[in-house]
Amino acid sequence: MFTNAQRQVERTGRGGTPRDQYLQDLVTQFQDSTDEGYKERIVANLSNFAYDPYNYAFMRQLNILELFLDCITEPNERLVEFGVGGICNSCVDPANASVITQCGGIPLVVQCLSSPVKNTVSVSEPMNCNHNSIGLLCFEEYFFSDCFLACKFPLDRLGYFG
C-alpha cells in the first residue's frame, strides 16, 4: 500500500524509526556486511520499499538506486535479481529514471535479459517491469529512434524475445 507523511507518522509511532533513518540503516548494514545471504535479504527489503513513491526521495538521497545498479554487476545472481527488481519498482518516477539512465543503468538492465536465472529475466523484461516503464525506458533510450517509437515497432520482431 502506498503511504504518505501522515500515514507514516501514524505507523511509526513515538518510539519508531523514521523511514529515512530505517533505509539508511539498511544501506549501512549492506555496506558493512560480508555475509552474502544477509546482503541478499537487505537488497530484497530495499526493493520492496522501491515501489512506494513516498520512499523515492529518500532512495535518491541515500543512493539506493546506485546500490541496485551495483548489485546488477555482482556475480551473485540473487543480488542481481533483487537489484533489478528494485530498479523496476522505482523507475516509474521520472527523477528515479533519470538517475538510473545517468548512471548507465539501461545497458545493465538489458544485460539481465540474458541471465540464467528465470526470475531475473522475467523482472527485467520490458513487458514485466512496472507496467513497461523500465522496459520502455530501456528500449526508448537505448535502441530506438523517435521514428521507431512513432511506428510502435514490435520488440519481438527485432529478436529480443522468444
Coordinates of N, CA and C in Angstrom, one line a residue:
M1 N 0.8 -1.2 0.0 CA 0.0 0.0 0.0 C 0.9 1.2 0.0
F2 N 0.5 2.2 -0.8 CA 1.2 3.5 -0.8 C 1.0 4.2 0.5
T3 N 2.0 5.0 0.8 CA 1.9 5.7 2.1 C 2.0 7.2 1.8
N4 N 1.8 8.0 2.8 CA 2.1 9.4 2.8 C 2.6 9.8 4.2
A5 N 3.0 11.1 4.3 CA 3.6 11.5 5.5 C 2.8 11.3 6.8
Q6 N 1.5 11.6 6.7 CA 0.6 11.4 7.8 C 0.5 9.9 8.2
R7 N 0.3 9.1 7.2 CA 0.2 7.6 7.5 C 1.5 7.1 8.1
Q8 N 2.6 7.6 7.6 CA 3.9 7.2 8.1 C 4.1 7.5 9.5
V9 N 3.6 8.7 9.9 CA 3.7 9.2 11.3 C 2.9 8.2 12.2
E10 N 1.7 7.9 11.7 CA 0.8 7.1 12.5 C 1.4 5.7 12.6
R11 N 2.0 5.1 11.6 CA 2.5 3.8 11.6 C 3.8 3.7 12.4
T12 N 4.6 4.8 12.4 CA 5.9 4.8 13.1 C 5.7 4.9 14.6
G13 N 4.8 5.7 15.0 CA 4.6 5.9 16.5 C 5.7 6.7 17.1
R14 N 5.6 6.9 18.4 CA 6.6 7.7 19.1 C 8.0 7.1 19.2
G15 N 8.0 5.8 19.4 CA 9.3 5.1 19.5 C 9.9 4.5 18.3
G16 N 9.2 4.7 17.2 CA 9.6 4.0 15.9 C 10.7 4.8 15.2
T17 N 11.3 4.1 14.3 CA 12.4 4.7 13.5 C 11.8 5.4 12.2
P18 N 12.1 6.7 12.0 CA 11.6 7.3 10.8 C 12.1 6.6 9.5
R19 N 11.3 6.7 8.5 CA 11.6 5.9 7.3 C 13.0 6.2 6.7
D20 N 13.4 7.5 6.6 CA 14.7 7.8 6.1 C 15.8 7.1 6.9
Q21 N 15.7 7.1 8.2 CA 16.7 6.5 9.1 C 16.7 5.0 8.9
Y22 N 15.5 4.4 8.8 CA 15.4 3.0 8.6 C 16.1 2.6 7.3
L23 N 15.9 3.3 6.2 CA 16.5 3.0 5.0 C 18.0 3.2 5.0
Q24 N 18.4 4.3 5.7 CA 19.9 4.5 5.9 C 20.5 3.3 6.7
D25 N 19.8 2.9 7.7 CA 20.3 1.7 8.5 C 20.5 0.5 7.6
L26 N 19.5 0.3 6.7 CA 19.7 -0.9 5.8 C 20.9 -0.7 4.9
V27 N 21.1 0.5 4.3 CA 22.2 0.7 3.4 C 23.5 0.5 4.2
T28 N 23.6 1.0 5.4 CA 24.8 0.8 6.2 C 25.1 -0.6 6.5
Q29 N 24.0 -1.4 6.9 CA 24.2 -2.8 7.1 C 24.6 -3.5 5.9
F30 N 24.1 -3.2 4.7 CA 24.6 -3.8 3.5 C 26.0 -3.5 3.3
Q31 N 26.5 -2.3 3.4 CA 27.9 -1.9 3.2 C 28.8 -2.5 4.2
D32 N 28.4 -2.8 5.4 CA 29.2 -3.3 6.4 C 29.3 -4.8 6.5
S33 N 28.3 -5.5 5.8 CA 28.2 -6.9 5.9 C 29.1 -7.6 4.9
T34 N 29.6 -8.8 5.3 CA 30.3 -9.7 4.4 C 29.6 -10.9 4.1
D35 N 28.4 -11.1 4.7 CA 27.6 -12.3 4.6 C 26.7 -12.1 3.4
E36 N 26.9 -12.9 2.3 CA 26.1 -12.8 1.1 C 24.6 -13.0 1.3
G37 N 24.2 -13.9 2.1 CA 22.8 -14.1 2.4 C 22.2 -12.9 3.1
Y38 N 22.9 -12.3 4.0 CA 22.4 -11.1 4.7 C 22.2 -10.0 3.7
K39 N 23.2 -9.8 2.8 CA 23.1 -8.8 1.8 C 21.9 -9.0 0.9
E40 N 21.7 -10.2 0.5 CA 20.5 -10.6 -0.3 C 19.2 -10.1 0.3
R41 N 19.1 -10.4 1.6 CA 17.9 -10.1 2.3 C 17.7 -8.6 2.4
I42 N 18.8 -7.9 2.6 CA 18.8 -6.4 2.7 C 18.3 -5.8 1.4
V43 N 18.9 -6.3 0.3 CA 18.5 -5.7 -1.1 C 17.1 -6.1 -1.4
A44 N 16.7 -7.3 -1.0 CA 15.3 -7.7 -1.2 C 14.4 -6.7 -0.5
N45 N 14.7 -6.4 0.8 CA 14.0 -5.5 1.6 C 13.9 -4.1 1.0
L46 N 15.1 -3.6 0.5 CA 15.1 -2.3 -0.1 C 14.3 -2.3 -1.4
S47 N 14.3 -3.4 -2.1 CA 13.5 -3.5 -3.4 C 12.0 -3.4 -3.1
N48 N 11.6 -3.9 -1.9 CA 10.2 -3.8 -1.5 C 9.8 -2.4 -1.2
F49 N 10.7 -1.6 -0.7 CA 10.5 -0.2 -0.4 C 10.4 0.6 -1.7
A50 N 11.0 0.1 -2.8 CA 11.2 0.9 -4.0 C 9.9 1.1 -4.8
Y51 N 8.8 0.4 -4.4 CA 7.6 0.5 -5.2 C 6.8 1.7 -4.7
D52 N 7.0 2.2 -3.5 CA 6.2 3.3 -2.9 C 6.8 4.7 -3.2
P53 N 6.0 5.5 -3.9 CA 6.5 6.9 -4.2 C 7.0 7.7 -2.9
Y54 N 6.4 7.3 -1.8 CA 6.8 8.0 -0.6 C 8.3 7.9 -0.3
N55 N 8.9 6.8 -0.7 CA 10.3 6.5 -0.5 C 11.3 7.0 -1.5
Y56 N 10.7 7.5 -2.7 CA 11.6 7.8 -3.8 C 12.7 8.9 -3.4
A57 N 12.3 9.9 -2.8 CA 13.3 11.0 -2.4 C 14.3 10.4 -1.5
F58 N 13.9 9.6 -0.5 CA 14.9 9.0 0.4 C 15.9 8.1 -0.4
M59 N 15.3 7.4 -1.3 CA 16.2 6.5 -2.1 C 17.2 7.2 -2.9
R60 N 16.8 8.4 -3.5 CA 17.8 9.2 -4.2 C 18.8 9.8 -3.3
Q61 N 18.3 10.3 -2.2 CA 19.2 10.9 -1.2 C 20.3 9.9 -0.6
L62 N 19.8 8.7 -0.4 CA 20.7 7.7 0.1 C 21.5 6.8 -0.9
N63 N 21.3 7.2 -2.2 CA 22.0 6.5 -3.3 C 21.6 5.0 -3.4
I64 N 20.3 4.7 -3.0 CA 19.9 3.3 -3.1 C 19.7 2.9 -4.6
L65 N 19.4 3.8 -5.5 CA 19.3 3.4 -6.9 C 20.6 2.9 -7.4
E66 N 21.7 3.6 -7.0 CA 23.0 3.3 -7.4 C 23.4 1.9 -6.7
L67 N 23.0 1.7 -5.5 CA 23.2 0.4 -4.9 C 22.6 -0.7 -5.7
F68 N 21.3 -0.5 -6.1 CA 20.7 -1.5 -7.0 C 21.5 -1.8 -8.3
L69 N 22.0 -0.7 -8.9 CA 22.8 -0.8 -10.1 C 24.1 -1.6 -9.8
D70 N 24.7 -1.3 -8.7 CA 25.9 -2.1 -8.3 C 25.6 -3.5 -8.1
C71 N 24.4 -3.9 -7.6 CA 24.1 -5.3 -7.4 C 23.9 -6.0 -8.7
I72 N 23.5 -5.3 -9.7 CA 23.3 -5.9 -11.0 C 24.7 -6.4 -11.6
T73 N 25.8 -5.8 -11.2 CA 27.1 -6.2 -11.7 C 27.8 -7.2 -10.8
E74 N 27.1 -7.7 -9.8 CA 27.7 -8.7 -8.9 C 27.6 -10.1 -9.5
P75 N 28.5 -11.0 -9.2 CA 28.3 -12.4 -9.6 C 27.2 -13.2 -8.9
N76 N 26.8 -12.7 -7.8 CA 25.7 -13.3 -7.0 C 24.4 -13.0 -7.7
E77 N 23.8 -14.1 -8.3 CA 22.5 -13.9 -9.1 C 21.4 -13.4 -8.3
R78 N 21.3 -13.7 -7.0 CA 20.2 -13.2 -6.2 C 20.3 -11.7 -6.0
L79 N 21.6 -11.2 -5.8 CA 21.7 -9.8 -5.7 C 21.3 -9.1 -7.0
V80 N 21.7 -9.8 -8.1 CA 21.2 -9.2 -9.5 C 19.7 -9.2 -9.5
E81 N 19.1 -10.3 -9.2 CA 17.6 -10.4 -9.2 C 17.0 -9.3 -8.4
F82 N 17.4 -9.1 -7.1 CA 16.8 -8.1 -6.3 C 17.2 -6.7 -6.7
G83 N 18.4 -6.5 -7.2 CA 18.8 -5.2 -7.7 C 17.9 -4.8 -8.9
V84 N 17.7 -5.7 -9.8 CA 16.9 -5.3 -11.0 C 15.4 -5.1 -10.6
G85 N 15.0 -5.9 -9.6 CA 13.7 -5.7 -9.1 C 13.5 -4.3 -8.5
G86 N 14.5 -3.9 -7.7 CA 14.4 -2.5 -7.1 C 14.4 -1.4 -8.2
I87 N 15.2 -1.6 -9.2 CA 15.2 -0.7 -10.3 C 13.8 -0.6 -11.0
C88 N 13.3 -1.8 -11.3 CA 11.9 -1.9 -11.9 C 10.9 -1.3 -11.1
N89 N 10.9 -1.5 -9.8 CA 9.9 -1.0 -8.9 C 10.0 0.5 -8.8
S90 N 11.2 1.1 -9.0 CA 11.3 2.6 -8.7 C 11.4 3.4 -10.0
C91 N 11.5 2.8 -11.1 CA 11.8 3.6 -12.3 C 10.6 4.3 -12.9
V92 N 9.4 4.1 -12.3 CA 8.2 4.9 -12.9 C 8.3 6.3 -12.5
D93 N 9.1 6.7 -11.5 CA 9.3 8.1 -11.2 C 10.3 8.7 -12.1
P94 N 10.0 9.8 -12.8 CA 10.9 10.4 -13.7 C 12.3 10.8 -13.1
A95 N 12.3 11.2 -11.9 CA 13.6 11.6 -11.3 C 14.4 10.3 -11.0
N96 N 13.8 9.2 -10.6 CA 14.5 7.9 -10.5 C 15.0 7.4 -11.8
A97 N 14.1 7.5 -12.8 CA 14.5 7.1 -14.2 C 15.7 7.9 -14.7
S98 N 15.7 9.1 -14.4 CA 16.9 10.0 -14.8 C 18.2 9.5 -14.1
V99 N 18.1 9.2 -12.8 CA 19.3 8.7 -12.1 C 19.7 7.4 -12.7
I100 N 18.8 6.5 -12.9 CA 19.1 5.2 -13.5 C 19.8 5.4 -14.8
T101 N 19.3 6.2 -15.7 CA 19.9 6.4 -17.0 C 21.2 7.1 -16.9
Q102 N 21.4 8.1 -16.1 CA 22.6 8.8 -16.0 C 23.7 8.0 -15.4
C103 N 23.4 7.0 -14.6 CA 24.4 6.1 -14.0 C 24.6 4.8 -14.9
G104 N 24.2 4.9 -16.1 CA 24.4 3.7 -17.0 C 23.6 2.5 -16.8
G105 N 22.4 2.7 -16.2 CA 21.6 1.6 -15.8 C 20.9 0.8 -17.0
I106 N 20.7 1.5 -18.1 CA 20.0 0.9 -19.2 C 20.8 -0.3 -19.7
P107 N 22.0 -0.2 -20.1 CA 22.8 -1.4 -20.5 C 22.8 -2.5 -19.5
L108 N 22.9 -2.1 -18.2 CA 23.0 -3.1 -17.2 C 21.7 -3.9 -17.1
V109 N 20.5 -3.2 -17.2 CA 19.2 -3.9 -17.2 C 19.1 -4.8 -18.4
V110 N 19.5 -4.3 -19.6 CA 19.5 -5.1 -20.8 C 20.3 -6.3 -20.7
Q111 N 21.4 -6.3 -20.0 CA 22.3 -7.5 -19.8 C 21.5 -8.5 -19.0
C112 N 20.6 -8.1 -18.1 CA 19.9 -9.0 -17.3 C 19.0 -9.9 -18.1
L113 N 18.6 -9.5 -19.3 CA 17.8 -10.3 -20.2 C 18.4 -11.6 -20.6
S114 N 19.7 -11.7 -20.5 CA 20.4 -13.0 -20.8 C 20.8 -13.7 -19.6
S115 N 20.3 -13.4 -18.4 CA 20.6 -14.1 -17.2 C 20.1 -15.5 -17.2
P116 N 20.9 -16.4 -16.6 CA 20.4 -17.8 -16.5 C 19.3 -18.0 -15.4
V117 N 19.0 -16.9 -14.6 CA 18.0 -17.0 -13.6 C 16.7 -16.5 -14.1
K118 N 15.7 -17.4 -14.1 CA 14.4 -17.0 -14.7 C 13.8 -15.8 -14.1
N119 N 13.8 -15.7 -12.8 CA 13.2 -14.5 -12.1 C 13.9 -13.2 -12.5
T120 N 15.2 -13.2 -12.7 CA 15.9 -12.0 -13.1 C 15.4 -11.6 -14.5
V121 N 15.3 -12.6 -15.4 CA 14.9 -12.3 -16.7 C 13.5 -11.8 -16.8
S122 N 12.6 -12.4 -16.0 CA 11.2 -12.0 -16.1 C 11.0 -10.7 -15.5
V123 N 11.8 -10.3 -14.5 CA 11.7 -9.0 -13.9 C 12.2 -7.9 -14.8
S124 N 13.3 -8.2 -15.5 CA 13.9 -7.2 -16.4 C 13.3 -7.1 -17.8
E125 N 12.4 -8.0 -18.2 CA 11.8 -7.9 -19.5 C 10.9 -6.7 -19.5
P126 N 10.9 -6.1 -20.7 CA 10.1 -4.9 -20.8 C 8.6 -5.1 -20.5
M127 N 8.1 -6.2 -20.7 CA 6.6 -6.5 -20.5 C 6.3 -6.7 -19.1
N128 N 7.3 -6.8 -18.2 CA 7.0 -7.1 -16.8 C 7.5 -6.1 -15.8
C129 N 8.2 -5.1 -16.3 CA 8.8 -4.1 -15.4 C 7.8 -3.0 -15.2
N130 N 7.2 -3.0 -14.0 CA 6.4 -1.9 -13.6 C 5.5 -1.3 -14.7
H131 N 4.7 -2.1 -15.2 CA 3.8 -1.6 -16.3 C 4.6 -1.1 -17.5
N132 N 5.7 -1.8 -17.9 CA 6.5 -1.5 -19.0 C 7.5 -0.3 -18.8
S133 N 7.5 0.3 -17.7 CA 8.3 1.5 -17.5 C 9.8 1.3 -17.8
I134 N 10.4 0.4 -17.1 CA 11.8 0.3 -17.4 C 12.1 -0.3 -18.7
G135 N 11.2 -1.2 -19.2 CA 11.4 -1.8 -20.5 C 11.3 -0.7 -21.6
L136 N 10.3 0.1 -21.5 CA 10.1 1.1 -22.5 C 11.3 2.1 -22.3
L137 N 11.6 2.5 -21.1 CA 12.7 3.4 -20.8 C 14.0 2.8 -21.5
C138 N 14.3 1.5 -21.3 CA 15.5 0.9 -21.8 C 15.4 1.0 -23.3
F139 N 14.4 0.5 -23.9 CA 14.3 0.4 -25.4 C 14.2 1.7 -26.0
E140 N 13.5 2.7 -25.4 CA 13.4 4.0 -26.0 C 14.8 4.6 -26.0
E141 N 15.5 4.6 -24.9 CA 16.7 5.3 -24.7 C 17.9 4.6 -25.5
Y142 N 17.8 3.3 -25.5 CA 19.0 2.5 -25.9 C 18.9 2.0 -27.3
F143 N 17.7 1.7 -27.8 CA 17.6 1.0 -29.1 C 16.9 1.8 -30.2
F144 N 15.9 2.6 -29.8 CA 15.0 3.2 -30.8 C 15.2 4.6 -31.1
S145 N 15.0 5.0 -32.3 CA 14.9 6.4 -32.6 C 13.5 6.9 -32.5
D146 N 13.2 8.1 -32.6 CA 11.8 8.6 -32.5 C 10.9 8.0 -33.6
C147 N 11.5 7.8 -34.7 CA 10.8 7.2 -35.8 C 10.3 5.8 -35.5
F148 N 11.2 4.9 -34.9 CA 10.7 3.6 -34.5 C 9.6 3.7 -33.5
L149 N 9.8 4.6 -32.5 CA 8.7 4.7 -31.5 C 7.4 5.2 -32.1
A150 N 7.5 6.0 -33.0 CA 6.2 6.5 -33.7 C 5.5 5.4 -34.4
C151 N 6.3 4.4 -34.9 CA 5.7 3.3 -35.7 C 5.3 2.2 -34.7
K152 N 5.7 2.3 -33.4 CA 5.4 1.2 -32.5 C 5.8 -0.2 -32.9
F153 N 7.0 -0.2 -33.4 CA 7.6 -1.5 -34.0 C 7.6 -2.5 -32.9
P154 N 7.1 -3.7 -33.1 CA 7.0 -4.8 -32.1 C 8.4 -5.3 -31.7
L155 N 8.7 -5.3 -30.4 CA 10.0 -5.8 -29.9 C 10.3 -7.2 -30.3
D156 N 9.3 -8.1 -30.3 CA 9.6 -9.5 -30.6 C 10.0 -9.7 -32.1
R157 N 9.7 -8.8 -33.0 CA 10.1 -8.8 -34.4 C 11.6 -8.5 -34.5
L158 N 12.1 -7.8 -33.5 CA 13.6 -7.5 -33.5 C 14.4 -8.6 -32.9
G159 N 13.8 -9.6 -32.4 CA 14.5 -10.8 -31.9 C 14.9 -10.6 -30.4
Y160 N 14.3 -9.7 -29.7 CA 14.7 -9.5 -28.3 C 14.0 -10.5 -27.4
F161 N 12.9 -11.1 -27.9 CA 12.1 -12.0 -27.0 C 11.8 -13.3 -27.8
G162 N 11.7 -14.4 -27.1 CA 11.4 -15.7 -27.6 C 10.6 -15.8 -28.8

